[in-house]
């Protein structure tokens, strides 16, 4: 079982994917997935090149990847200190496998909202 997963994002204006008028569904999905995994006690970190450059420069695997393939290779995924893959984000099934979680259980957690809000547009 993997103990820690680090995701090295390219330079982003925000990690959620909700920036300005454009919404990046891939970023909103990974942000939600990381949030759910963290709430379950799993160690998943995301680093944004624009806002947190230090982890990029101190991780030898990421330094080598960026020297060889440039920033176009991001995102990079490092599991327990080893570069697992780059160029895409992990899937729900990959996270489930790494952390020894039942795939269906994790997918169900992703569907369940933290809180339900009752909003009335009538005054």
Coordinates of N, CA and C in Angstrom, one line a residue:
X1 N 0.8 -1.2 0.0 CA 0.0 0.0 0.0 C 0.9 1.2 0.0
X2 N 0.5 2.2 -0.8 CA 1.2 3.5 -0.8 C 0.8 4.3 0.3
X3 N 1.8 5.1 0.9 CA 1.6 5.9 2.0 C 1.3 7.4 1.7
X4 N 2.0 7.9 0.6 CA 1.9 9.3 0.3 C 1.9 9.4 -1.3
X5 N 1.0 10.3 -1.7 CA 1.0 10.6 -3.2 C 1.1 12.1 -3.3
X6 N 2.0 12.6 -4.2 CA 2.2 14.0 -4.4 C 1.9 14.2 -5.9
X7 N 1.1 15.3 -6.2 CA 0.8 15.7 -7.5 C 1.4 17.0 -7.8
X8 N 2.2 17.1 -8.8 CA 2.9 18.3 -9.2 C 2.2 18.9 -10.4
X9 N 1.4 19.9 -10.1 CA 0.5 20.5 -11.2 C 1.4 21.5 -12.0
X10 N 1.0 21.8 -13.2 CA 1.6 22.9 -14.0 C 1.1 24.2 -13.3
X11 N 1.7 25.3 -13.8 CA 1.3 26.6 -13.3 C -0.2 26.8 -13.5
X12 N -1.0 27.0 -12.4 CA -2.4 27.1 -12.5 C -2.8 28.4 -11.8
X13 N -3.9 29.1 -12.2 CA -4.3 30.2 -11.5 C -5.0 29.8 -10.2
X14 N -5.6 28.6 -10.2 CA -6.2 28.1 -9.0 C -6.3 26.6 -9.1
X15 N -6.2 25.8 -8.0 CA -6.1 24.4 -8.1 C -7.5 23.7 -8.3
X16 N -8.6 24.5 -8.2 CA -9.9 23.9 -8.3 C -10.4 23.8 -9.7
X17 N -9.8 24.6 -10.6 CA -10.3 24.6 -12.0 C -11.4 25.5 -12.3
X18 N -11.9 26.2 -11.2 CA -12.9 27.2 -11.4 C -12.3 28.6 -11.4
X19 N -11.8 29.0 -12.6 CA -11.1 30.3 -12.7 C -11.7 31.1 -13.8
X20 N -12.1 32.3 -13.4 CA -12.8 33.2 -14.4 C -14.0 32.5 -15.0
X21 N -14.2 32.7 -16.3 CA -15.3 32.1 -16.9 C -15.2 30.7 -17.4
X22 N -13.9 30.2 -17.4 CA -13.6 28.9 -17.9 C -13.5 27.9 -16.7
X23 N -14.2 26.8 -16.8 CA -14.1 25.8 -15.8 C -13.5 24.6 -16.4
X24 N -12.4 24.1 -15.7 CA -11.7 22.9 -16.2 C -12.2 21.7 -15.4
X25 N -13.1 20.8 -16.0 CA -13.7 19.7 -15.2 C -12.7 18.7 -14.7
X26 N -11.5 18.6 -15.4 CA -10.5 17.7 -14.9 C -9.9 18.2 -13.6
X27 N -9.7 19.5 -13.5 CA -9.2 20.0 -12.2 C -10.2 20.0 -11.1
X28 N -11.5 20.2 -11.4 CA -12.5 20.2 -10.3 C -12.6 18.7 -9.8
X29 N -12.5 17.8 -10.7 CA -12.6 16.4 -10.3 C -11.4 16.0 -9.4
X30 N -10.2 16.3 -9.8 CA -9.0 16.0 -9.0 C -9.0 16.7 -7.7
X31 N -9.5 18.0 -7.7 CA -9.5 18.7 -6.4 C -10.5 18.0 -5.4
X32 N -11.6 17.6 -5.9 CA -12.6 16.9 -5.1 C -12.1 15.6 -4.6
X33 N -11.4 14.8 -5.5 CA -10.9 13.5 -5.1 C -9.8 13.7 -4.1
X34 N -8.9 14.6 -4.2 CA -7.9 14.9 -3.2 C -8.5 15.3 -1.9
X35 N -9.5 16.1 -1.9 CA -10.2 16.6 -0.7 C -10.8 15.4 0.0
X36 N -11.5 14.5 -0.7 CA -12.2 13.3 -0.1 C -11.1 12.4 0.5
X37 N -10.0 12.2 -0.2 CA -9.0 11.3 0.3 C -8.4 11.8 1.5
X38 N -8.1 13.1 1.6 CA -7.6 13.8 2.8 C -8.5 13.6 3.9
X39 N -9.8 13.8 3.7 CA -10.8 13.7 4.8 C -10.9 12.3 5.3
X40 N -10.5 11.3 4.5 CA -10.5 9.9 4.9 C -9.2 9.5 5.6
X41 N -8.2 10.5 5.7 CA -7.0 10.3 6.4 C -5.8 9.9 5.5
X42 N -6.0 9.9 4.2 CA -4.9 9.6 3.3 C -4.0 10.8 3.0
X43 N -2.7 10.6 2.8 CA -1.8 11.6 2.6 C -1.6 11.9 1.1
X44 N -2.3 12.9 0.6 CA -2.3 13.3 -0.8 C -2.0 14.8 -0.8
X45 N -1.0 15.2 -1.5 CA -0.6 16.6 -1.6 C -0.6 17.0 -3.1
X46 N -1.0 18.3 -3.3 CA -0.9 18.9 -4.7 C 0.0 20.1 -4.5
X47 N 0.9 20.3 -5.5 CA 1.7 21.5 -5.6 C 1.5 22.2 -6.9
X48 N 1.3 23.5 -6.9 CA 1.1 24.3 -8.0 C 2.4 25.0 -8.4
X49 N 2.9 24.8 -9.6 CA 4.2 25.4 -10.0 C 4.2 26.9 -9.8
X50 N 3.1 27.5 -10.1 CA 3.1 29.0 -10.0 C 3.1 29.5 -8.6
X51 N 2.5 28.7 -7.6 CA 2.4 29.2 -6.3 C 3.4 28.5 -5.3
X52 N 3.8 27.3 -5.6 CA 4.7 26.5 -4.7 C 5.8 25.9 -5.5
X53 N 6.8 26.7 -6.0 CA 7.9 26.2 -6.8 C 8.9 25.3 -6.0
X54 N 9.0 25.5 -4.7 CA 10.0 24.8 -3.9 C 9.9 23.3 -4.0
X55 N 8.7 22.7 -3.8 CA 8.7 21.2 -4.0 C 9.1 20.7 -5.3
X56 N 8.9 21.5 -6.4 CA 9.4 21.1 -7.7 C 10.9 21.0 -7.8
X57 N 11.6 22.0 -7.1 CA 13.0 22.0 -7.2 C 13.7 21.1 -6.2
X58 N 13.0 20.6 -5.2 CA 13.6 19.8 -4.2 C 13.3 18.3 -4.4
X59 N 12.5 18.0 -5.4 CA 12.2 16.5 -5.6 C 13.0 16.1 -6.9
X60 N 14.0 15.3 -6.7 CA 14.9 14.9 -7.8 C 14.2 14.2 -9.0
X61 N 13.2 13.5 -8.7 CA 12.4 12.8 -9.8 C 11.7 13.9 -10.7
X62 N 11.1 14.9 -10.0 CA 10.4 16.0 -10.8 C 11.4 16.9 -11.5
X63 N 12.6 17.2 -10.8 CA 13.6 18.0 -11.5 C 14.1 17.3 -12.8
X64 N 14.4 16.0 -12.7 CA 14.8 15.2 -13.8 C 13.8 15.2 -14.9
X65 N 12.5 15.0 -14.6 CA 11.4 15.0 -15.6 C 11.3 16.3 -16.3
X66 N 11.3 17.4 -15.5 CA 11.2 18.7 -16.1 C 12.4 19.1 -16.9
X67 N 13.6 18.7 -16.5 CA 14.8 18.9 -17.3 C 14.7 18.2 -18.7
X68 N 14.2 17.0 -18.6 CA 14.2 16.2 -19.9 C 13.0 16.5 -20.8
X69 N 11.8 16.7 -20.1 CA 10.6 16.9 -20.9 C 9.9 18.2 -20.8
X70 N 10.4 19.1 -19.9 CA 9.8 20.4 -19.8 C 8.6 20.4 -19.0
X71 N 8.0 21.6 -18.8 CA 6.8 21.8 -18.0 C 5.6 21.1 -18.7
X72 N 5.7 20.8 -20.0 CA 4.6 20.2 -20.7 C 4.4 18.8 -20.2
X73 N 5.3 18.2 -19.4 CA 5.2 16.9 -18.8 C 4.3 16.9 -17.6
X74 N 4.0 18.0 -17.1 CA 3.1 18.1 -15.9 C 1.7 18.0 -16.2
X75 N 0.8 17.4 -15.4 CA 1.1 17.1 -14.0 C 2.0 15.8 -13.9
X76 N 2.8 15.7 -12.8 CA 3.6 14.6 -12.5 C 3.0 14.0 -11.2
X77 N 3.0 12.7 -11.1 CA 2.5 12.0 -9.9 C 3.6 11.2 -9.3
X78 N 3.9 11.5 -8.0 CA 5.0 10.8 -7.3 C 4.3 10.1 -6.1
X79 N 4.6 8.8 -6.1 CA 4.0 7.9 -5.0 C 5.2 7.4 -4.2
X80 N 5.1 7.7 -2.9 CA 6.2 7.2 -2.0 C 7.6 7.6 -2.5
X81 N 7.7 8.8 -3.1 CA 9.0 9.3 -3.5 C 9.4 8.9 -4.9
X82 N 8.6 8.0 -5.6 CA 9.0 7.6 -6.9 C 8.0 8.1 -8.0
X83 N 8.6 8.6 -9.1 CA 7.7 9.1 -10.1 C 6.9 8.0 -10.7
X84 N 5.6 8.1 -10.6 CA 4.7 7.0 -11.1 C 4.3 7.2 -12.6
X85 N 3.9 8.4 -12.9 CA 3.7 8.8 -14.3 C 3.5 10.3 -14.4
X86 N 3.4 10.8 -15.6 CA 3.3 12.2 -15.8 C 2.4 12.4 -17.0
X87 N 1.9 13.7 -17.2 CA 1.1 14.1 -18.3 C -0.4 13.9 -18.1
X88 N -0.8 13.4 -16.9 CA -2.2 13.2 -16.6 C -2.4 13.1 -15.1
X89 N -3.6 13.2 -14.7 CA -4.0 13.0 -13.3 C -4.3 11.6 -13.0
X90 N -4.2 11.1 -11.7 CA -4.6 9.8 -11.4 C -6.1 9.6 -11.5
X91 N -6.5 8.4 -11.8 CA -7.9 8.1 -11.8 C -8.4 7.7 -10.4
X92 N -9.7 7.6 -10.2 CA -10.3 7.1 -9.0 C -9.8 5.7 -8.7
X93 N -9.8 4.9 -9.7 CA -9.4 3.5 -9.5 C -7.9 3.4 -9.1
X94 N -7.1 4.2 -9.7 CA -5.6 4.2 -9.3 C -5.5 4.6 -7.8
X95 N -6.1 5.6 -7.4 CA -6.1 6.0 -6.0 C -6.6 4.9 -5.1
X96 N -7.7 4.3 -5.5 CA -8.3 3.2 -4.7 C -7.3 2.0 -4.6
X97 N -6.6 1.7 -5.7 CA -5.6 0.6 -5.6 C -4.4 1.0 -4.8
X98 N -3.9 2.2 -4.9 CA -2.7 2.7 -4.2 C -3.0 2.6 -2.7
X99 N -4.2 3.1 -2.2 CA -4.5 3.2 -0.8 C -5.3 2.0 -0.3
X100 N -5.4 1.0 -1.1 CA -6.1 -0.2 -0.7 C -7.6 0.1 -0.2
X101 N -8.3 0.9 -1.0 CA -9.7 1.2 -0.8 C -10.5 0.5 -1.8
X102 N -11.7 0.0 -1.4 CA -12.6 -0.5 -2.4 C -13.0 0.6 -3.4
X103 N -12.8 0.3 -4.7 CA -13.1 1.3 -5.7 C -14.5 1.9 -5.6
X104 N -15.5 1.0 -5.3 CA -16.9 1.4 -5.2 C -17.1 2.3 -4.0
X105 N -16.4 2.0 -2.9 CA -16.5 2.8 -1.7 C -16.0 4.2 -1.9
X106 N -14.9 4.3 -2.6 CA -14.3 5.7 -2.9 C -15.2 6.4 -3.9
X107 N -15.8 5.8 -4.9 CA -16.7 6.4 -5.8 C -17.9 6.9 -5.1
X108 N -18.4 6.2 -4.1 CA -19.6 6.6 -3.3 C -19.3 7.8 -2.5
X109 N -18.1 7.8 -1.9 CA -17.7 9.0 -1.1 C -17.6 10.3 -2.0
X110 N -17.2 10.1 -3.2 CA -17.2 11.2 -4.1 C -18.6 11.8 -4.5
X111 N -19.6 10.9 -4.4 CA -20.9 11.4 -4.7 C -21.6 12.1 -3.5
X112 N -21.2 11.7 -2.3 CA -21.8 12.2 -1.1 C -21.4 13.7 -0.8
X113 N -22.3 14.6 -0.8 CA -21.9 16.0 -0.5 C -21.6 16.1 1.0
X114 N -20.7 17.0 1.4 CA -20.4 17.2 2.8 C -21.6 17.7 3.6
X115 N -22.3 18.7 3.0 CA -23.4 19.3 3.6 C -24.5 19.6 2.5
X116 N -25.7 19.6 3.0 CA -26.8 20.0 2.1 C -27.2 21.4 2.5
X117 N -27.3 22.3 1.5 CA -27.7 23.7 1.8 C -29.1 23.9 1.2
X118 N -29.9 24.5 2.0 CA -31.2 24.9 1.5 C -31.2 26.4 1.1
X119 N -31.3 26.7 -0.1 CA -31.2 28.0 -0.6 C -32.5 28.5 -1.2
X120 N -33.0 29.6 -0.8 CA -34.2 30.1 -1.3 C -33.9 31.4 -2.0
X121 N -34.4 31.5 -3.3 CA -34.2 32.7 -4.0 C -35.3 33.7 -3.9
X122 N -36.3 33.3 -3.1 CA -37.5 34.2 -2.8 C -37.2 35.0 -1.5
X123 N -37.5 36.3 -1.5 CA -37.3 37.1 -0.3 C -38.5 37.0 0.6

